[in-house]
Coordinates of C-alpha atoms and ligand atoms in Angstrom, one line a residue:
X207 CA 20.1 5.9 7.4
X208 CA 18.4 9.0 8.5
X209 CA 14.7 9.6 8.5
X210 CA 15.0 13.3 8.6
X211 CA 13.0 15.2 5.9
X212 CA 14.7 15.9 2.6
X213 CA 16.4 19.2 2.6
X214 CA 17.4 19.4 6.2
X215 CA 20.7 17.7 5.7
X216 CA 23.8 19.8 5.2
X217 CA 23.9 19.4 1.4
X218 CA 22.3 21.1 -1.5
X219 CA 18.6 20.9 -1.2
X220 CA 16.8 19.0 -4.0
X221 CA 15.1 21.5 -6.0
X222 CA 11.4 20.9 -6.0
X223 CA 10.4 22.8 -9.1
X224 CA 6.8 24.0 -8.7
X225 CA 6.6 25.8 -12.0
X226 CA 6.5 23.7 -15.1
X227 CA 9.6 24.1 -17.2
X228 CA 11.2 22.3 -20.0
X229 CA 14.5 21.5 -21.7
X230 CA 13.5 20.5 -25.1
X231 CA 15.2 19.4 -28.2
X232 CA 16.6 21.4 -31.0
X233 CA 13.5 23.3 -32.1
X234 CA 15.4 24.5 -35.1
X235 CA 16.0 20.9 -36.1
X236 CA 12.7 19.3 -35.1
X237 CA 10.3 22.2 -35.4
X238 CA 7.6 22.7 -37.8
X239 CA 8.0 24.5 -41.1
X240 CA 6.4 27.8 -40.3
X241 CA 4.4 29.6 -43.0
X242 CA 4.4 33.4 -42.9
X243 CA 1.4 34.6 -41.0
X244 CA 0.2 31.2 -39.9
X245 CA 0.7 29.2 -36.7
X246 CA 1.7 25.9 -38.3
X247 CA 1.2 22.7 -36.4
X248 CA 4.4 21.0 -35.3
X249 CA 5.4 18.2 -37.7
X250 CA 7.3 16.0 -35.3
X251 CA 6.4 14.3 -32.0
X252 CA 9.1 16.0 -29.9
X253 CA 8.4 19.5 -31.2
X254 CA 4.7 19.1 -30.7
X255 CA 5.1 17.7 -27.1
X256 CA 7.4 20.6 -26.3
X257 CA 4.7 23.0 -27.3
X258 CA 2.3 21.4 -24.9
X259 CA 3.7 22.9 -21.7
X260 CA 7.3 21.8 -22.3
X261 CA 6.6 18.1 -22.4
X262 CA 8.9 15.5 -24.1
X263 CA 8.2 12.7 -26.5
X264 CA 10.9 10.1 -26.2
X265 CA 12.0 6.6 -27.1
X266 CA 14.0 3.7 -25.8
X267 CA 17.3 3.5 -27.7
X268 CA 19.7 0.6 -28.1
X269 CA 23.4 1.5 -28.5
X270 CA 24.0 -1.2 -31.2
X271 CA 21.5 0.6 -33.5
X272 CA 23.2 4.0 -33.4
X273 CA 25.1 2.9 -36.5
X274 CA 21.8 2.3 -38.4
X275 CA 21.1 5.4 -40.3
X276 CA 17.5 4.5 -40.9
X277 CA 17.1 4.3 -37.1
X278 CA 19.0 7.5 -36.2
X279 CA 17.2 9.5 -38.9
X280 CA 13.9 8.8 -37.2
X281 CA 15.4 9.2 -33.7
X282 CA 17.0 12.5 -34.5
X283 CA 13.9 13.9 -36.3
X284 CA 11.1 12.8 -34.0
X285 CA 12.2 12.5 -30.4
X286 CA 13.5 14.9 -27.8
X287 CA 14.1 12.4 -25.0
X288 CA 16.0 9.1 -24.8
X289 CA 16.0 6.1 -22.4
X290 CA 18.8 3.6 -22.9
X291 CA 16.9 0.3 -23.3
X292 CA 19.5 -2.0 -21.6
X293 CA 22.8 -0.1 -21.4
X294 CA 22.4 1.4 -17.9
X295 CA 21.1 -1.8 -16.2
X296 CA 23.1 -3.4 -13.4
X297 CA 24.5 -6.2 -15.5
X298 CA 25.7 -3.7 -18.2
X299 CA 27.2 -1.1 -15.9
X300 CA 28.8 -3.4 -13.1
X301 CA 29.4 -6.8 -14.8
X302 CA 32.0 -7.6 -12.1
X303 CA 31.7 -6.2 -8.6
X304 CA 33.4 -2.9 -8.4
X305 CA 34.3 -2.8 -12.1
X306 CA 32.1 -0.3 -13.9
X307 CA 31.6 -0.2 -17.7
X308 CA 29.9 2.7 -19.3
X309 CA 30.8 2.6 -22.9
X310 CA 27.5 1.9 -24.5
X311 CA 25.5 4.0 -22.1
X312 CA 27.9 6.9 -22.6
X313 CA 27.4 6.6 -26.4
X314 CA 23.7 7.0 -26.0
X315 CA 24.0 9.8 -23.6
X316 CA 26.4 11.7 -25.9
X317 CA 24.2 11.1 -28.9
X318 CA 21.2 12.6 -26.9
X319 CA 22.8 15.5 -25.1
X320 CA 24.7 16.7 -28.2
X321 CA 21.2 17.0 -29.9
X322 CA 19.4 18.7 -26.9
X323 CA 17.5 15.5 -26.0
X324 CA 17.0 14.8 -22.4
X325 CA 18.0 11.4 -20.9
X326 CA 16.1 9.1 -18.6
X327 CA 18.4 6.8 -16.6
X328 CA 17.1 3.2 -16.4
X329 CA 17.7 1.7 -13.9
X330 CA 19.7 1.7 -10.7
X331 CA 18.1 -1.0 -8.5
X332 CA 16.1 -3.9 -9.9
X333 CA 15.6 -7.6 -9.2
X334 CA 16.2 -8.4 -12.8
X335 CA 19.2 -8.2 -15.1
X336 CA 21.5 -8.4 -12.1
X337 CA 25.0 -9.6 -12.9
X338 CA 25.8 -13.1 -11.5
X339 CA 27.8 -11.8 -8.6
X340 CA 24.9 -9.8 -7.4
X341 CA 22.4 -12.6 -7.9
X342 CA 24.5 -14.7 -5.6
X343 CA 24.5 -12.1 -2.8
X344 CA 22.2 -11.5 0.2
X345 CA 21.8 -9.6 3.4
X346 CA 23.9 -6.6 4.3
X347 CA 26.6 -7.4 1.7
X348 CA 23.9 -7.2 -1.0
X349 CA 22.4 -4.0 0.5
X350 CA 25.8 -2.4 0.6
X351 CA 26.6 -3.5 -3.0
X352 CA 23.3 -2.2 -4.2
X353 CA 23.9 1.2 -2.5
X354 CA 27.4 1.4 -3.9
X355 CA 26.1 0.6 -7.3
X356 CA 23.4 3.4 -7.0
X357 CA 26.1 5.9 -5.8
X358 CA 28.7 5.0 -8.5
X359 CA 26.3 5.0 -11.4
X360 CA 24.4 8.1 -10.4
X361 CA 27.7 9.9 -9.8
X362 CA 29.0 8.9 -13.2
X363 CA 26.0 10.3 -15.0
X364 CA 25.6 13.3 -12.7
X365 CA 24.6 16.4 -14.7
X366 CA 23.6 14.2 -17.7
X367 CA 20.6 12.3 -16.6
X368 CA 17.4 14.4 -16.0
X369 CA 15.4 11.6 -14.4
X370 CA 16.5 8.3 -12.9
X371 CA 14.4 5.2 -12.5
X372 CA 16.0 4.7 -9.2
X373 CA 14.0 1.5 -8.4
X374 CA 12.2 -0.6 -11.0
X375 CA 9.4 -3.1 -10.6
X376 CA 9.5 -3.7 -6.9
X377 CA 5.9 -4.7 -6.5
X378 CA 4.2 -8.1 -7.1
X379 CA 1.6 -8.7 -9.7
X380 CA -1.8 -9.9 -8.8
X381 CA -4.1 -9.0 -6.0
X382 CA -1.8 -9.1 -3.0
X383 CA -0.5 -5.5 -3.1
X384 CA 2.7 -6.9 -1.7
X385 CA 6.3 -6.2 -2.5
X386 CA 7.8 -8.5 -5.1
X387 CA 10.0 -11.2 -3.4
X388 CA 13.6 -10.7 -4.5
X389 CA 17.1 -10.8 -3.0
X390 CA 16.8 -7.0 -2.7
X391 CA 13.5 -7.2 -0.9
X392 CA 14.9 -9.7 1.5
X393 CA 17.5 -7.2 2.6
X394 CA 14.7 -5.3 4.4
X395 CA 11.6 -3.4 3.4
X396 CA 13.5 -0.1 3.5
X397 CA 15.7 -1.0 0.6
X398 CA 13.7 1.2 -1.8
X399 CA 14.0 4.4 0.3
X400 CA 17.7 3.6 0.9
X401 CA 18.2 3.5 -2.8
X402 CA 16.4 6.9 -3.3
X403 CA 18.5 8.5 -0.5
X404 CA 21.7 7.2 -2.1
X405 CA 20.7 8.5 -5.5
X406 CA 19.8 11.9 -4.0
X407 CA 23.2 12.2 -2.4
X408 CA 24.9 11.3 -5.7
X409 CA 23.0 13.6 -8.0
X410 CA 20.9 16.2 -6.1
X411 CA 19.7 17.7 -9.4
X412 CA 18.3 14.6 -11.0
X413 CA 14.6 13.9 -10.6
X414 CA 14.2 10.5 -8.9
X415 CA 11.4 8.2 -10.0
X416 CA 9.9 4.9 -9.0
X417 CA 9.1 2.9 -12.2
X418 CA 6.8 -0.1 -12.7
X419 CA 4.4 -1.9 -15.0
X420 CA 0.8 -2.9 -14.4
X421 CA 0.2 0.2 -12.3
X422 CA -1.9 1.8 -15.0
X423 CA -5.4 0.6 -13.9
X424 CA -6.4 2.6 -10.8
X425 CA -8.4 -0.3 -9.4
X426 CA -5.5 -2.8 -9.4
X427 CA -4.1 -3.8 -6.1
X428 CA -0.6 -3.2 -7.4
X429 CA -1.4 0.4 -8.4
X430 CA -2.9 1.1 -5.0
X431 CA 0.2 -0.4 -3.3
X432 CA 2.6 1.8 -5.2
X433 CA 0.4 4.8 -4.6
X434 CA 0.5 4.1 -0.8
X435 CA 4.3 3.8 -1.0
X436 CA 4.7 7.1 -2.8
X437 CA 2.3 8.7 -0.3
X438 CA 4.3 7.4 2.6
X439 CA 7.6 8.6 1.0
X440 CA 6.2 12.1 0.5
X441 CA 4.9 12.1 4.1
X442 CA 8.3 11.1 5.5
X443 CA 10.5 13.2 3.3
X444 CA 12.0 10.4 1.3
X445 CA 13.4 12.1 -1.8
X446 CA 11.1 11.0 -4.6
X447 CA 10.1 13.3 -7.4
X448 CA 8.2 11.2 -9.9
X449 CA 6.4 7.9 -10.8
X450 CA 7.0 6.2 -14.1
X451 CA 4.1 4.1 -15.5
X452 CA 5.7 1.8 -18.0
X453 CA 2.4 1.3 -19.8
X454 CA 3.2 -1.9 -21.7
X455 CA -0.2 -2.5 -23.2
X456 CA 1.2 -5.7 -24.7
X457 CA 1.2 -9.3 -23.7
X458 CA -2.5 -9.3 -22.7
X459 CA -2.4 -6.0 -20.7
X460 CA -4.8 -3.4 -22.1
X461 CA -5.1 0.4 -21.8
X462 CA -7.6 1.0 -19.0
X463 CA -10.3 3.5 -19.2
X464 CA -9.4 4.9 -15.8
X465 CA -5.8 5.6 -16.8
X466 CA -6.3 9.4 -16.5
X467 CA -7.5 8.9 -12.9
X468 CA -4.3 7.0 -12.2
X469 CA -2.1 9.7 -13.6
X470 CA -3.9 12.5 -11.8
X471 CA -4.1 10.5 -8.5
X472 CA -0.3 10.0 -8.4
X473 CA 0.2 13.7 -9.4
X474 CA -2.0 14.8 -6.6
X475 CA 0.5 13.3 -4.2
X476 CA 3.0 16.0 -5.3
X477 CA 5.1 13.9 -7.8
X478 CA 5.4 14.2 -11.5
X479 CA 4.2 11.3 -13.6
X480 CA 5.9 9.9 -16.7
X481 CA 4.8 7.4 -19.2
X482 CA 8.0 5.5 -19.6
X483 CA 7.8 2.4 -21.8
X484 CA 4.7 2.8 -23.9
X485 CA 3.8 0.1 -26.4
X486 CA 0.4 -1.2 -27.4
X487 CA -0.4 -4.5 -29.1
X488 CA -1.1 -3.9 -32.8
X489 CA -0.7 -0.1 -32.2
X490 CA -4.4 0.9 -32.4
X491 CA -4.8 4.6 -33.1
X492 CA -7.5 5.0 -30.5
X493 CA -5.5 3.7 -27.5
X494 CA -2.4 5.7 -28.5
X495 CA -4.6 8.8 -28.9
X496 CA -6.2 8.2 -25.5
X497 CA -2.8 7.9 -23.8
X498 CA -1.7 11.2 -25.3
X499 CA -4.9 12.9 -24.3
X500 CA -4.7 11.6 -20.8
X501 CA -1.2 12.8 -20.3
X502 CA -2.0 16.2 -21.7
X503 CA -5.0 16.5 -19.3
X504 CA -2.7 16.1 -16.3
X505 CA -0.2 19.0 -15.9
X506 CA 2.2 16.9 -13.9
X507 CA 2.4 14.3 -16.8
X508 CA 5.8 15.5 -18.2
X509 CA 6.1 13.3 -21.2
X510 CA 5.7 10.0 -23.0
X511 CA 8.5 7.5 -24.0
X512 CA 7.7 4.7 -26.4
X513 CA 9.7 1.5 -25.9
X514 CA 11.4 1.5 -29.3
X515 CA 11.2 3.2 -32.6
X516 CA 10.2 0.7 -35.3
X517 CA 8.2 -2.5 -34.7
X518 CA 11.4 -4.5 -35.5
X519 CA 13.1 -2.7 -32.6
X520 CA 10.5 -3.8 -30.1
X521 CA 11.0 -6.4 -27.3
X522 CA 7.6 -7.6 -28.5
X523 CA 8.1 -7.2 -32.2
X524 CA 5.5 -10.0 -32.9
X525 CA 2.8 -7.6 -31.6
X526 CA 3.8 -4.7 -33.9
X527 CA 3.2 -2.3 -31.0
X528 CA 5.1 0.8 -32.0
X529 CA 4.6 4.0 -34.1
X530 CA 6.9 3.1 -37.1
X531 CA 6.8 -0.1 -39.1
X532 CA 9.8 -2.2 -39.6
X533 CA 10.6 -0.2 -42.8
X534 CA 10.6 3.0 -40.8
X535 CA 7.3 4.2 -42.2
X536 CA 4.9 6.1 -40.0
X537 CA 1.9 4.0 -39.0
X538 CA -1.6 5.2 -38.5
X539 CA -0.9 5.4 -34.7
X540 CA 1.9 7.9 -35.4
X541 CA -0.5 10.2 -37.1
X542 CA -3.0 9.8 -34.3
X543 CA -0.4 10.7 -31.7
X544 CA 0.9 13.7 -33.6
X545 CA -2.6 15.0 -34.2
X546 CA -3.5 14.5 -30.5
X547 CA -0.4 16.4 -29.5
X548 CA -1.1 19.2 -31.9
X549 CA -4.7 19.4 -30.9
X550 CA -3.9 19.4 -27.2
X551 CA -5.2 22.2 -25.2
X552 CA -2.4 21.9 -22.6
X553 CA -1.1 25.5 -22.5
X554 CA 2.2 26.6 -23.7
X555 CA 2.3 28.7 -20.6
X556 CA 1.6 26.5 -17.6
X557 CA -0.8 27.7 -14.9
X558 CA 0.8 29.8 -12.3
X559 CA 2.8 32.2 -14.5
X560 CA 5.4 29.8 -15.8
X561 CA 7.2 29.8 -19.1
X562 CA 8.9 27.1 -21.1
X563 CA 12.4 26.8 -22.4
X564 CA 14.2 25.1 -25.2
X565 CA 17.9 24.4 -25.0
X566 CA 20.2 24.5 -28.0
X567 CA 23.7 23.1 -27.6
X568 CA 26.2 25.4 -29.1
X569 CA 29.9 25.3 -30.1
X570 CA 32.1 22.8 -28.1
X571 CA 35.8 23.6 -27.7
X572 CA 38.4 21.5 -25.9
X573 CA 37.9 23.2 -22.6
X574 CA 34.4 24.8 -22.8
X575 CA 31.1 24.9 -24.6
X576 CA 28.2 27.3 -25.3
X577 CA 24.5 26.8 -24.6
X578 CA 21.6 28.9 -25.7
X579 CA 18.2 28.9 -24.1
X580 CA 15.0 30.3 -25.8
X581 CA 12.1 31.2 -23.5
X582 CA 8.5 30.9 -24.7
X583 CA 5.3 32.0 -23.0
X584 CA 6.6 35.1 -21.3
X585 CA 8.3 38.3 -22.4
X586 CA 10.0 38.9 -19.0
X587 CA 11.3 35.8 -17.3
X588 CA 13.5 34.3 -14.7
X589 CA 15.2 31.0 -15.6
X590 CA 17.2 28.9 -13.1
X591 CA 19.9 26.6 -14.6
X592 CA 21.8 24.0 -12.6
X593 CA 25.5 23.6 -13.4
X594 CA 27.2 20.4 -12.4
X595 CA 30.5 20.8 -10.5
X596 CA 33.4 21.1 -11.4
X597 CA 31.9 22.9 -14.4
X598 CA 31.6 26.7 -14.0
X599 CA 30.0 29.4 -16.2
X600 CA 32.5 31.9 -17.4
X601 CA 30.4 34.2 -19.6
X602 CA 26.7 34.9 -20.1
X603 CA 24.8 37.0 -22.6
X604 CA 21.4 38.5 -23.3
X605 CA 20.2 38.3 -19.7
X606 CA 21.3 39.4 -16.2
X607 CA 23.0 36.7 -14.2
X608 CA 23.1 35.9 -10.5
X609 CA 24.4 32.9 -8.6
X610 CA 23.2 30.7 -5.8
X611 CA 23.7 27.3 -4.3
X612 CA 27.5 27.5 -4.0
X613 CA 27.5 28.9 -7.5
X614 CA 26.0 25.8 -9.0
X615 CA 22.6 27.6 -9.7
X616 CA 22.7 30.2 -12.4
X617 CA 19.7 32.6 -12.4
X618 CA 19.2 34.5 -15.7
X619 CA 16.7 37.3 -15.8
X620 CA 15.4 39.0 -19.0
X621 CA 17.1 42.3 -19.5
X622 CA 15.4 43.6 -22.7
X623 CA 17.8 41.7 -25.0
X624 CA 15.1 39.3 -26.3
X625 CA 14.0 35.8 -25.4
X626 CA 17.2 33.9 -26.1
X627 CA 20.1 34.0 -23.7
X628 CA 23.3 32.1 -23.6
X629 CA 26.4 31.2 -21.6
X630 CA 29.8 29.6 -21.9
X631 CA 30.5 26.7 -19.5
X632 CA 34.1 25.8 -18.6
X633 CA 34.4 22.0 -18.4
X634 CA 37.2 22.0 -15.7
X635 CA 37.8 18.3 -16.3
X636 CA 34.1 17.2 -16.7
X637 CA 33.4 17.2 -20.4
X638 CA 30.2 15.4 -20.3
X639 CA 27.8 17.2 -18.0
X640 CA 25.3 19.6 -19.5
X641 CA 23.3 22.4 -17.9
X642 CA 19.9 21.3 -16.6
X643 CA 17.0 23.8 -16.6
X644 CA 15.4 23.9 -13.2
X645 CA 12.6 26.4 -13.5
X646 CA 11.2 29.1 -15.7
X647 CA 9.1 31.8 -14.1
X648 CA 7.3 34.7 -15.9
X649 CA 8.2 38.1 -14.7
Ligands
G2I837 O1 10.6 -6.3 -20.6 C1 10.3 -5.0 -21.2 C2 10.7 -3.9 -20.3 C3 10.0 -4.0 -18.9 N1 10.3 -2.9 -18.1 C4 11.7 -2.7 -17.8 C5 12.5 -2.7 -19.1 O2 13.9 -2.7 -18.8 C6 12.2 -3.9 -19.9 O3 13.0 -3.8 -21.1 C7 13.5 -5.0 -21.7 C8 14.3 -4.7 -22.9 O4 13.4 -4.1 -23.9 C9 14.8 -6.0 -23.5 O5 15.7 -5.7 -24.6 O6 14.3 -5.7 -20.8 C10 14.6 -7.0 -21.2 C11 15.4 -7.7 -20.2 O7 14.7 -7.7 -19.0 C12 15.5 -6.8 -22.5 O8 15.8 -8.1 -23.0 C13 17.2 -8.4 -23.1 C14 17.3 -9.9 -23.2 O9 16.8 -10.5 -22.1 C15 18.7 -10.2 -23.4 O10 18.8 -11.6 -23.7 C16 19.3 -9.4 -24.5 O11 20.7 -9.7 -24.6 O12 17.7 -7.7 -24.2 C17 19.1 -7.9 -24.3 C18 19.6 -7.1 -25.4 O13 18.9 -7.3 -26.6

C-alpha cells in the first residue's frame, strides 16, 4: 500500500468539491404547491432540505417493503435520499466467498435513482453481519478478502452510490478511545485506510465516509478518537471525504447539547458530515428540531437520514423513535422537523458563490436516457457532471458543453437558454449508472 497523498497516483483524481452542490429529488414531484406571488414553504422533508443549500433528507429502506404501497407512498413523497438498511452489507452481498448477490440492493438503488433520490452505500467493511466464511478468517487471507469485497462491491455500484460508508463502527465504546477488537482490526491497524484506498480506486467519484455511533457527544473518548483518526487521514492524504454520525438516540443514548460542536469540529477538518441513522426514543419534537437546526448551522452537514420510515419499520420499534406512526401518519416530530427545515436560514446559495442543482431523470430508452438539471441560486453558472464509463454523453442542450478527465467530466455553462439544461447519455452496456453532479459554481 502506498502512503502517497491522494491525487498523485496515475488515476483520476478524486474531486474534492469545495463549493456546495446538490443532486436532489424530483422537485416537480416533491415540491411545494406554489401559490401565485407567494414563496410557499416546502411541504415535504426532501424538498425543504434541498432548499437549504442542496441538502437531502433521507431514510433507510428495506427491499422487502418496496411492495408495500403505504410504505412507498411516504418514501416517494417525502425523501430524496435512500440508504439500504441491510441489503448492501457483507453477508447480503457476498454470502459465499467470491459469489456476489446484488438483487435486493439493486432493487433499492433502481427505485431511488429512477426517482432522482441519491443513494448512500452501507457498508463495505464492518466487524458485524459478516458471512460465516469471513467470520472464520484471519490474517492476510482476511485482509485480502476484505479488500476484494470492497473492490467488487464498490465497482458494482460505481456511478450509482453517491456516498459509501466504507468502514462502519471500528471504534470501541467507553472511555478507552481504542479501536474495537475484531477480526478485521487484528489484521493490522491500517485496515481502515486500506479499505478507503480500495474504495477510492474502485469508485473515484463516490464520496467516502467513516460511519459510527456514539460519536455525537464531543466530550466522549470515542468521538475524540474518531476525530483524531480523520485528522490523521487528512494529514496523510488517505482518501476520506466525510464522517457519518449515526445518531441513534435510542437504547439509552441521548441527544447531546454539544452536538453542533461535534458536527462543526469534524467539518473543520475538511470533511463533510452526514447524520446517517437518526432515530430518537419516543420521537420528542425538541430533540428532532435540535438535530435539524444543528445540521443547518454547519454548512458541511450535507443531510439527515432517519433509520426507517414508520415506527413499525424501526429496528427499535418498541421505542417509537421515527417520524411516522405505524399507520403512516405524521407524528408531531415530523411537523417539528419540516418546520425547522422551512425556517432554516441556511442559504439557498452557499457562501462562496455556489449554486444548487436538482436532477430530474428523463426518458429511458433501451440504449440511452435523458437527464435534465435545474440550477438555482445563480443566473449564470458552471455545473460539472461526472459520467461513469463506459457511459458517454451524445447530446447536450440549453448550455455550452466542454469535457475533461478523459471525457468523464462534463462541464455545462449557461448560454442564455435558461436555468435548465439537459443531456442524453449512451449506456454502452452499463444501464444502471447515473450522472453525479460534482459542483455548481455561480458565474
Ligand atoms: O443496529 C442499528 C444500526 C446500527 N448501525 C449500523 C446499521 O447497519 C444498524 O442497522 C441494523 C438494521 O436496522 C437491522 O435491521 O442492523 C441490524 C444488524 O446489525 C439489522 O438487524 C438485522 C437482524 O439482525 C437480522 O436478524 C435480520 O434478518 O435485520 C435483519 C433483517 O431484518
